[in-house]
Amino acid sequence: MSFHAAMAAVRKLQTCVVSPTGKHSASVIFLHGSGFCRCVPHCSRSMGGDTGEGLRAWVRHVLIQGLVFKHIKVIYPTAPVRPYTPMKGAPSTVWFDRFKISQNCPEHMESIDAMCTTLGSVIEDEVNAGIPKKRIIIGGFSMGGAMALHLVCRYHPDVAGVFALSSFLNKDSVAFQLGSGSGQDSTSPSCFIAMEPVMNWCPISGGRRRHYS
């Protein structure tokens, strides 16, 4: 099966959802990353071969009570299985492929753009449920943060905000071309980025930004 055919077969991503305790009026879409989640005793899966459920377990381990709000739904999608080049083509649940683990190489735009389309359906589901895009925040950890930056900066700049935790963008990333895929003029979203000192970060002009090392 070709890459495009495989992506077409993924109509709906599997999601782990934490419902609000009261009336639903906002949503957070939180994307998992890549790497081993050894901080959670019972979690032996990698966060790049992880799932939405795995990220939720990690969050609960760190915060004790997890992310539970009165009015906010938290959605943890799971990336579809794909061959991952840095793992010599082994199947892994990662958001996009990479030619190699380096910032000084081109981005794998075919897989990034295909996943932006797939994740767009998650946003659409929330809008159809009555949640306006200005009440939706999208973010992620590691690779999930990079995916969120591409999704929001290039395709959905009208959401409430984007966050990236311990994340990355390749040098000269097209994610710096704000709103290039949206076809609309829009104020850049508020952006919270917490990254390691050695990693690049995305300057979201027009939006609030914080950079913590």
XYZ file of C-alpha atoms in Angstrom:
213
model
C 0.000 0.000 0.000
C 1.344 3.445 -0.927
C 1.879 6.152 1.680
C -1.084 8.174 0.365
C -3.326 5.106 0.368
C -2.305 4.301 3.908
C -3.111 7.829 5.023
C -6.463 7.778 3.203
C -7.352 4.655 5.143
C -6.979 6.572 8.391
C -10.349 8.284 8.487
C -10.469 8.791 12.232
C -7.625 8.853 14.701
C -8.017 6.890 17.893
C -8.387 9.277 20.804
C -8.326 9.166 24.565
C -10.733 11.794 25.905
C -11.000 13.332 29.356
C -14.446 14.906 29.558
C -15.096 18.087 31.552
C -16.856 17.743 34.869
C -19.338 20.465 33.891
C -20.585 22.101 30.701
C -18.183 21.663 27.781
C -17.142 25.055 26.383
C -13.477 24.627 25.358
C -11.086 21.919 24.173
C -7.385 21.075 24.336
C -5.819 18.710 21.788
C -2.599 17.265 23.268
C -0.265 15.300 20.946
C 2.209 12.679 22.207
C 5.865 12.676 21.261
C 8.625 10.207 20.465
C 11.014 8.618 22.952
C 10.717 6.205 25.863
C 8.353 7.121 28.683
C 10.303 5.366 31.450
C 9.166 7.813 34.135
C 5.877 5.937 34.416
C 6.528 2.576 36.119
C 3.920 0.605 34.146
C 4.594 2.294 30.800
C 7.214 0.468 28.722
C 6.057 1.810 25.354
C 7.940 4.575 23.604
C 6.294 7.970 23.376
C 7.084 8.020 19.668
C 5.518 4.589 19.500
C 3.220 5.788 22.228
C -0.498 6.460 22.215
C -2.838 9.144 23.463
C -3.496 6.878 26.426
C 0.246 6.686 27.095
C 0.555 10.475 27.160
C -2.437 10.736 29.472
C -0.777 8.221 31.830
C 2.430 10.276 31.779
C 0.521 13.491 32.558
C -1.305 11.800 35.430
C 2.008 10.502 36.780
C 3.520 14.007 36.710
C 0.493 15.955 37.943
C -0.962 13.206 40.169
C -4.560 14.138 39.340
C -4.095 14.591 35.585
C -5.648 17.300 33.429
C -9.287 17.512 34.504
C -11.287 20.724 34.156
C -14.831 21.874 34.771
C -15.403 23.177 31.244
C -12.482 21.900 29.112
C -12.358 18.596 27.233
C -8.822 17.223 26.853
C -8.248 15.091 23.765
C -5.205 12.819 23.428
C -5.088 11.495 19.831
C -2.895 8.574 18.811
C -0.736 8.850 15.705
C -1.311 6.131 13.095
C 1.360 3.458 12.626
C 3.847 4.356 9.898
C 7.343 3.260 8.845
C 9.785 5.545 10.669
C 13.057 6.201 8.834
C 15.202 6.983 11.939
C 14.233 3.522 13.232
C 15.337 1.911 9.945
C 11.764 1.807 8.689
C 10.320 0.012 11.701
C 6.597 0.743 12.262
C 5.916 3.335 14.918
C 3.032 5.563 15.966
C 4.689 8.877 15.109
C 3.038 11.978 13.650
C 5.364 12.281 10.668
C 8.482 10.756 9.198
C 11.945 12.291 9.470
C 14.850 11.797 7.085
C 17.155 11.744 10.114
C 17.307 13.073 13.668
C 18.849 16.415 12.794
C 17.694 20.004 12.505
C 19.962 20.553 9.524
C 17.988 18.562 6.994
C 14.764 19.054 5.029
C 11.452 18.294 6.703
C 9.404 15.339 5.468
C 6.638 17.572 4.127
C 4.569 14.794 2.541
C 3.914 13.132 5.888
C 3.625 16.422 7.804
C 1.006 17.872 5.461
C -0.952 14.618 5.320
C -1.115 14.552 9.109
C -2.178 18.202 9.239
C -5.179 17.173 7.134
C -5.917 14.189 9.372
C -5.656 16.233 12.574
C -7.842 18.874 10.988
C -10.718 16.413 11.310
C -10.225 16.376 15.098
C -10.584 20.156 15.120
C -13.612 19.904 12.843
C -15.277 17.430 15.209
C -14.954 19.929 18.056
C -16.333 22.761 15.937
C -19.260 20.556 14.898
C -19.880 19.873 18.588
C -20.351 23.615 19.129
C -16.857 24.636 20.253
C -15.570 27.645 18.265
C -11.959 27.544 17.120
C -11.180 30.511 19.357
C -11.909 28.123 22.264
C -9.521 25.386 21.104
C -5.846 25.053 22.079
C -3.504 22.591 20.361
C -0.126 21.449 21.603
C 2.180 18.563 22.210
C 5.310 17.064 23.665
C 8.493 16.574 21.608
C 7.416 15.514 18.100
C 3.821 16.288 19.105
C 4.864 19.882 19.746
C 6.441 20.150 16.299
C 3.281 18.688 14.780
C 1.155 21.199 16.677
C 3.278 24.110 15.443
C 2.876 23.014 11.815
C -0.844 22.423 12.257
C -1.567 25.769 13.910
C 0.968 28.117 12.304
C 0.290 26.962 8.757
C -3.293 25.689 8.720
C -5.271 26.838 11.759
C -3.881 30.180 12.993
C -7.360 31.140 14.228
C -7.363 28.720 17.181
C -6.914 30.136 20.688
C -3.295 29.042 21.048
C -0.547 26.498 20.564
C 2.007 25.020 22.962
C 5.132 22.919 22.452
C 6.915 21.187 25.337
C 10.560 20.045 24.948
C 10.005 20.261 21.227
C 11.862 21.139 18.027
C 11.647 22.539 14.528
C 14.158 21.919 11.764
C 16.290 24.800 10.558
C 14.323 26.975 8.097
C 11.146 25.052 8.926
C 8.140 25.961 6.813
C 6.257 26.347 10.111
C 7.867 29.774 10.279
C 5.729 30.737 7.273
C 2.751 31.636 9.423
C -0.657 30.854 7.978
C 0.706 29.788 4.580
C -1.796 26.936 4.311
C -4.781 28.676 5.810
C -5.673 30.920 2.927
C -6.773 33.618 5.351
C -5.419 36.646 7.156
C -5.520 36.065 10.853
C -3.791 37.230 14.005
C -1.206 34.687 15.071
C -2.257 32.499 18.003
C -0.908 32.850 21.507
C 2.079 30.568 21.843
C 3.700 28.905 24.858
C 6.925 27.054 24.136
C 9.067 25.246 26.692
C 12.157 23.837 25.000
C 15.615 22.561 25.793
C 18.374 25.196 25.326
C 19.908 23.308 22.360
C 16.698 23.320 20.365
C 15.244 25.809 17.940
C 11.993 27.594 18.624
C 9.276 29.200 16.588
C 8.865 33.001 16.949
C 5.106 33.545 16.672
C 4.849 37.189 15.654
C 1.675 38.915 16.703
C 0.986 36.425 19.488
C 2.201 36.188 23.064
C 5.231 33.959 23.418
C 7.234 32.628 26.310
C 10.434 30.626 26.086
C 11.540 28.647 29.109
C 14.827 26.743 29.232
